[in-house]
């Protein structure tokens, strides 16, 4: 039977949760900051800040349109078009990002391939050695290698890469 | 650790999927139509029509604001305020509904308790004998009894009732 819209969202959320949970554990004890690309309604931001209360978390979006209790502090919210804000932030925080969560996909193929191109071309210098890139889109960032997904995550619903 | 916004959505979708899957199986071979209360983005409508291709499915919402590939046929879409459309449809299809999925909640307590009151007060005559009411809100509809949730569904994230 075909996967329904409900199946796709559910599999995505289950995979996202498994991948982030695995990443929280993996980075424990390693120094570094966190990038959250895509605030959206603030759900994954809420998840990340709850599990990583001591990390600096920089959040990127073109707008703040999230639940009121999920609004990032203004000095951590990087507002604007990611085509501009991401390259700038990668320079500013070069080598400091221990976890980069990129949740920038949508249901539009065109948007998704533009995002993949942007992220593939710009993210490499941001990651700390051993740092993780967790993404809803399949990426190919120089100097990173794909990792197997943790239990519970369905293949190709989410992606994890480590800076080698 | 507190449940995050992401945890709540994930648990809700996993429970919803488990309850609907159980219900599809339970009603197999029993005659009757389906009510879907709350089109939203059309995800559960897509799920229900995919699993129940031979059922008449009536969908209720104040608007059609869903994925383009999830728009119900116009003669099955009951547009308007459910405070008016639901009581009317309950009269029209009295005793014919073998599965009634009510996904009408939001994050607002006031909206939710208004919805609970409406559904509690109006749904009873709709259900066929043995018919199921699957709901995101806890309900108390005369002549129905709560059923235990199927495996995978977390208690109180979704609800199943059967007309006795
Ligand atoms: C939780 S959403 C439904 C989500 C949908 N089942 C899905 O899976 O995508 C609830 C829906 O109920 C509708 N709704 C809430 N109160 C309503 C009312 N009084 N009359 C008509 N529609 C209402 C909203 O417009 C919204 O689309
Ligand atoms: Ni929205
Ligand atoms: Ni929306």
Coordinates of C-alpha atoms and ligand atoms in Angstrom, one line a residue:
Chain A
X1 CA 0.0 0.0 0.0
X2 CA 1.3 3.5 -0.8
X3 CA 2.7 5.6 2.0
X4 CA 0.1 8.2 2.9
X5 CA 0.8 11.8 3.9
X6 CA 0.3 10.7 7.5
X7 CA 2.8 7.9 7.1
X8 CA 5.4 10.2 5.7
X9 CA 5.1 12.8 8.4
X10 CA 5.1 10.1 11.1
X11 CA 8.1 8.3 9.7
X12 CA 9.9 11.6 9.4
X13 CA 9.2 12.6 13.0
X14 CA 10.2 9.2 14.4
X15 CA 13.4 9.3 12.4
X16 CA 14.1 12.9 13.4
X17 CA 13.7 12.1 17.1
X18 CA 15.9 9.0 16.9
X19 CA 18.7 10.8 15.0
X20 CA 18.6 13.8 17.3
X21 CA 18.5 11.6 20.4
X22 CA 21.5 9.7 19.1
X23 CA 23.3 13.0 18.3
X24 CA 22.7 14.5 21.8
X25 CA 24.4 11.5 23.2
X26 CA 27.2 11.5 20.7
X27 CA 28.3 15.1 21.4
X28 CA 28.1 14.9 25.2
X29 CA 31.3 16.2 26.6
X30 CA 32.5 17.7 23.4
X31 CA 32.8 21.5 23.3
X32 CA 30.9 23.5 20.6
X33 CA 27.8 25.3 19.7
X34 CA 24.6 24.2 17.9
X35 CA 23.1 25.5 14.7
X36 CA 19.4 25.0 14.1
X37 CA 18.6 25.7 10.4
X38 CA 14.8 26.3 10.1
X39 CA 12.8 27.5 13.2
X40 CA 9.4 26.7 11.6
X41 CA 6.9 26.2 14.4
X42 CA 9.8 25.8 16.9
X43 CA 9.2 22.1 17.6
X44 CA 12.7 20.8 17.0
X45 CA 14.2 24.0 18.5
X46 CA 12.2 23.2 21.7
X47 CA 13.5 19.6 21.5
X48 CA 17.1 20.7 21.1
X49 CA 17.1 23.3 23.8
X50 CA 15.4 20.9 26.3
X51 CA 18.0 18.2 25.7
X52 CA 21.0 20.6 25.4
X53 CA 20.3 23.2 28.1
X54 CA 23.9 24.3 28.4
X55 CA 24.7 24.8 24.7
X56 CA 24.6 28.0 22.7
X57 CA 22.0 27.4 20.0
X58 CA 21.8 29.7 17.0
X59 CA 18.5 29.5 15.1
X60 CA 18.1 30.4 11.4
X61 CA 14.9 31.4 9.6
X62 CA 13.5 34.1 7.5
X63 CA 10.8 34.8 10.1
X64 CA 9.8 34.0 13.6
X65 CA 6.4 32.3 13.2
X66 CA 6.6 29.7 16.0
X67 CA 4.7 28.8 19.2
X68 CA 5.1 31.7 21.7
X69 CA 6.9 29.5 24.2
X70 CA 9.5 28.5 21.5
X71 CA 10.8 31.9 20.5
X72 CA 14.7 31.9 20.6
X73 CA 16.5 34.7 22.5
X74 CA 16.9 37.6 20.0
X75 CA 20.7 37.4 20.2
X76 CA 20.6 33.8 19.1
X77 CA 18.0 34.2 16.3
X78 CA 19.6 34.8 13.0
X79 CA 16.8 36.3 10.8
X80 CA 17.0 36.5 7.1
X81 CA 17.4 34.5 3.9
X82 CA 19.6 31.5 4.6
X83 CA 21.3 32.0 1.3
X84 CA 22.9 35.1 3.0
X85 CA 22.8 34.2 6.7
X86 CA 24.3 30.8 6.5
X87 CA 27.5 31.7 4.6
X88 CA 28.0 34.6 7.0
X89 CA 27.5 32.4 10.1
X90 CA 29.7 29.7 8.8
X91 CA 32.6 32.2 8.6
X92 CA 31.8 33.7 12.0
X93 CA 31.6 30.4 13.8
X94 CA 34.2 28.5 11.8
X95 CA 35.0 25.1 13.3
X96 CA 32.9 25.7 16.4
X97 CA 29.7 23.8 15.5
X98 CA 29.4 20.5 17.2
X99 CA 25.8 19.8 16.1
X100 CA 24.2 21.3 13.0
X101 CA 20.6 20.4 12.5
X102 CA 19.3 21.3 9.1
X103 CA 15.5 20.9 8.9
X104 CA 15.0 23.0 5.8
X105 CA 13.1 20.8 3.4
X106 CA 9.6 21.2 2.2
X107 CA 7.3 19.3 -0.1
X108 CA 8.6 21.2 -3.0
X109 CA 11.4 19.5 -5.0
X110 CA 12.7 22.8 -6.4
X111 CA 13.0 24.4 -3.0
X112 CA 14.7 21.2 -1.7
X113 CA 17.3 21.0 -4.4
X114 CA 18.2 24.7 -4.0
X115 CA 18.6 24.1 -0.2
X116 CA 20.8 21.0 -0.9
X117 CA 23.0 23.1 -3.2
X118 CA 23.3 25.9 -0.6
X119 CA 24.1 23.6 2.2
X120 CA 26.5 21.4 0.3
X121 CA 28.4 24.5 -0.9
X122 CA 28.7 26.3 2.4
X123 CA 28.5 24.2 5.5
X124 CA 31.9 22.4 5.5
X125 CA 34.0 25.0 7.4
X126 CA 31.4 25.3 10.2
X127 CA 31.7 21.9 11.7
X128 CA 34.1 21.2 14.6
X129 CA 36.2 18.1 14.1
X130 CA 34.0 15.1 14.8
X131 CA 31.0 17.4 14.7
X132 CA 27.6 16.1 13.4
X133 CA 25.4 17.3 10.7
X134 CA 21.8 15.9 11.1
X135 CA 19.5 16.7 8.1
X136 CA 16.1 16.1 6.7
X137 CA 17.6 16.4 3.2
X138 CA 20.3 14.1 1.8
X139 CA 23.5 16.1 1.6
X140 CA 27.0 15.9 0.3
X141 CA 29.2 18.3 2.3
X142 CA 32.9 18.0 1.7
X143 CA 34.8 16.5 4.6
X144 CA 31.8 14.7 6.0
X145 CA 30.8 11.1 5.8
X146 CA 27.4 9.5 6.2
X147 CA 26.7 7.5 9.3
X148 CA 24.2 4.6 9.7
X149 CA 20.9 5.7 11.3
X150 CA 20.1 4.7 14.9
X151 CA 17.5 2.1 15.7
X152 CA 13.9 3.3 15.0
X153 CA 14.8 5.6 12.2
X154 CA 13.7 4.4 8.7
X155 CA 16.4 4.7 6.0
X156 CA 16.3 7.9 3.9
X157 CA 13.7 9.6 6.1
X158 CA 16.6 11.5 7.9
X159 CA 20.4 11.7 7.5
X160 CA 23.4 11.9 9.8
X161 CA 26.9 13.0 8.7
X162 CA 30.1 13.4 10.7
X163 CA 33.0 15.7 9.9
X164 CA 35.9 13.4 9.5
Chain B
X1 CA 12.7 15.4 31.2
X2 CA 9.7 17.4 30.0
X3 CA 7.9 16.4 26.8
X4 CA 8.8 18.8 24.1
X5 CA 6.6 20.1 21.4
X6 CA 8.2 17.6 19.1
X7 CA 7.6 14.7 21.5
X8 CA 3.9 15.7 21.7
X9 CA 3.4 15.8 18.0
X10 CA 5.3 12.5 17.4
X11 CA 3.4 10.7 20.2
X12 CA 0.1 12.0 18.8
X13 CA 0.9 10.8 15.2
X14 CA 2.1 7.4 16.3
X15 CA -1.0 6.9 18.5
X16 CA -3.3 8.2 15.7
X17 CA -1.8 5.8 13.2
X18 CA -2.1 2.8 15.6
X19 CA -5.7 3.6 16.5
X20 CA -6.8 4.2 12.9
X21 CA -5.0 1.0 11.8
X22 CA -6.7 -1.0 14.5
X23 CA -10.1 0.6 13.6
X24 CA -9.7 -0.2 9.8
X25 CA -9.3 -3.8 10.8
X26 CA -12.1 -3.8 13.3
X27 CA -14.7 -2.5 10.9
X28 CA -13.7 -4.7 8.0
X29 CA -16.8 -6.5 6.6
X30 CA -19.2 -4.3 8.6
X31 CA -21.4 -2.0 6.4
X32 CA -21.4 1.8 7.0
X33 CA -19.9 5.1 6.0
X34 CA -17.1 7.1 7.5
X35 CA -17.0 10.6 8.9
X36 CA -13.7 12.5 9.0
X37 CA -14.1 15.6 11.3
X38 CA -11.3 18.0 10.6
X39 CA -9.7 18.0 7.1
X40 CA -6.8 20.2 8.1
X41 CA -3.9 19.5 5.7
X42 CA -5.6 16.3 4.6
X43 CA -3.1 13.9 6.1
X44 CA -5.6 11.6 8.0
X45 CA -8.1 11.9 5.2
X46 CA -5.4 10.6 2.8
X47 CA -4.7 7.8 5.3
X48 CA -8.3 6.8 5.6
X49 CA -9.2 6.9 1.9
X50 CA -6.1 4.8 1.1
X51 CA -6.9 2.2 3.7
X52 CA -10.7 2.2 3.0
X53 CA -11.0 2.7 -0.7
X54 CA -14.5 1.3 -0.9
X55 CA -16.1 3.4 1.8
X56 CA -18.0 6.6 1.4
X57 CA -16.1 9.2 3.4
X58 CA -17.7 12.5 4.4
X59 CA -15.2 15.2 5.4
X60 CA -16.0 18.2 7.6
X61 CA -14.1 21.5 7.9
X62 CA -14.7 25.1 7.8
X63 CA -12.4 25.4 4.8
X64 CA -10.4 23.4 2.3
X65 CA -6.8 24.2 3.1
X66 CA -5.1 20.9 2.4
X67 CA -2.5 19.4 0.1
X68 CA -3.8 19.6 -3.5
X69 CA -3.7 15.8 -3.8
X70 CA -5.9 15.4 -0.7
X71 CA -8.9 17.5 -1.7
X72 CA -12.1 15.4 -1.1
X73 CA -14.7 15.1 -3.9
X74 CA -17.0 18.1 -3.6
X75 CA -20.1 16.0 -2.9
X76 CA -18.3 14.4 0.1
X77 CA -16.9 17.6 1.5
X78 CA -19.2 19.2 4.1
X79 CA -18.1 22.8 4.4
X80 CA -19.0 25.0 7.3
X81 CA -18.9 25.5 11.0
X82 CA -19.1 22.0 12.6
X83 CA -21.4 23.5 15.2
X84 CA -24.0 23.5 12.4
X85 CA -22.8 20.9 9.9
X86 CA -22.3 18.1 12.4
X87 CA -25.8 18.1 14.0
X88 CA -27.3 18.2 10.5
X89 CA -25.1 15.3 9.2
X90 CA -25.8 13.2 12.3
X91 CA -29.6 13.5 11.5
X92 CA -29.0 12.8 7.8
X93 CA -26.8 9.7 8.3
X94 CA -28.4 8.5 11.5
X95 CA -27.1 5.0 12.5
X96 CA -25.0 4.7 9.4
X97 CA -21.5 5.7 10.5
X98 CA -19.3 2.7 11.2
X99 CA -16.1 4.8 11.7
X100 CA -16.1 8.4 13.0
X101 CA -12.7 10.0 13.2
X102 CA -12.7 13.3 15.1
X103 CA -9.5 15.2 14.8
X104 CA -10.7 18.6 15.8
X105 CA -8.4 19.6 18.6
X106 CA -5.9 22.4 18.6
X107 CA -3.5 23.7 21.1
X108 CA -6.1 26.0 22.6
X109 CA -7.9 24.6 25.7
X110 CA -11.0 26.8 25.1
X111 CA -11.4 25.5 21.5
X112 CA -10.9 22.0 22.7
X113 CA -13.5 22.1 25.4
X114 CA -16.0 23.7 23.1
X115 CA -15.4 20.9 20.6
X116 CA -15.7 18.3 23.3
X117 CA -19.1 19.7 24.3
X118 CA -20.3 19.8 20.7
X119 CA -19.3 16.2 20.0
X120 CA -20.5 14.8 23.3
X121 CA -23.9 16.5 22.8
X122 CA -24.4 15.5 19.1
X123 CA -22.6 12.4 17.9
X124 CA -24.6 9.6 19.6
X125 CA -27.3 9.0 16.9
X126 CA -24.7 8.9 14.1
X127 CA -22.9 5.7 15.0
X128 CA -24.0 2.3 13.6
X129 CA -24.3 -0.4 16.3
X130 CA -20.7 -1.6 17.1
X131 CA -19.4 1.5 15.2
X132 CA -16.2 3.2 16.3
X133 CA -15.4 6.7 17.4
X134 CA -11.7 7.5 17.2
X135 CA -10.8 10.9 18.6
X136 CA -7.9 13.1 19.4
X137 CA -9.9 14.6 22.3
X138 CA -11.3 12.6 25.2
X139 CA -15.0 12.3 24.7
X140 CA -18.0 11.1 26.6
X141 CA -20.7 10.3 24.1
X142 CA -23.9 8.6 25.4
X143 CA -24.1 5.0 24.4
X144 CA -20.4 4.5 23.7
X145 CA -17.7 3.0 25.9
X146 CA -14.0 3.6 25.8
X147 CA -11.8 0.8 24.4
X148 CA -8.1 0.0 25.4
X149 CA -5.6 1.5 22.9
X150 CA -3.8 -0.8 20.6
X151 CA 0.0 -1.5 21.0
X152 CA 2.2 1.4 20.1
X153 CA -0.3 4.0 21.2
X154 CA 0.5 6.0 24.3
X155 CA -2.4 6.3 26.7
X156 CA -4.3 9.6 26.5
X157 CA -2.7 10.7 23.2
X158 CA -5.7 9.3 21.3
X159 CA -9.0 7.7 22.2
X160 CA -11.2 5.0 20.9
X161 CA -14.9 4.4 21.8
X162 CA -17.4 1.8 20.6
X163 CA -21.1 2.2 20.3
X164 CA -22.5 -0.4 22.6
Ligands
LIG1 C1 -6.2 19.2 13.9 S1 -6.8 19.9 12.4 C2 -7.2 18.4 11.4 C3 -5.9 17.8 10.9 C4 -6.2 16.7 9.9 N1 -7.0 15.6 10.4 C5 -4.9 16.2 9.3 O1 -4.4 15.1 9.7 O2 -4.2 16.9 8.5 C6 -8.4 20.4 12.9 C7 -9.3 21.0 11.8 O3 -10.6 21.3 12.4 C8 -11.1 22.4 11.8 N2 -12.1 23.0 12.7 C9 -11.9 23.3 14.0 N3 -13.0 23.8 14.5 C10 -13.9 23.8 13.5 C11 -15.3 24.2 13.5 N4 -15.9 24.7 14.6 N5 -15.9 24.1 12.3 C12 -15.3 23.6 11.2 N6 -14.0 23.2 11.2 C13 -13.3 23.3 12.4 C14 -9.9 23.3 11.5 O4 -10.2 24.2 10.4 C15 -8.8 22.3 11.3 O5 -8.6 22.2 9.9
LIG2 NI1 1.8 26.5 10.1
LIG3 NI1 -0.4 24.7 8.2

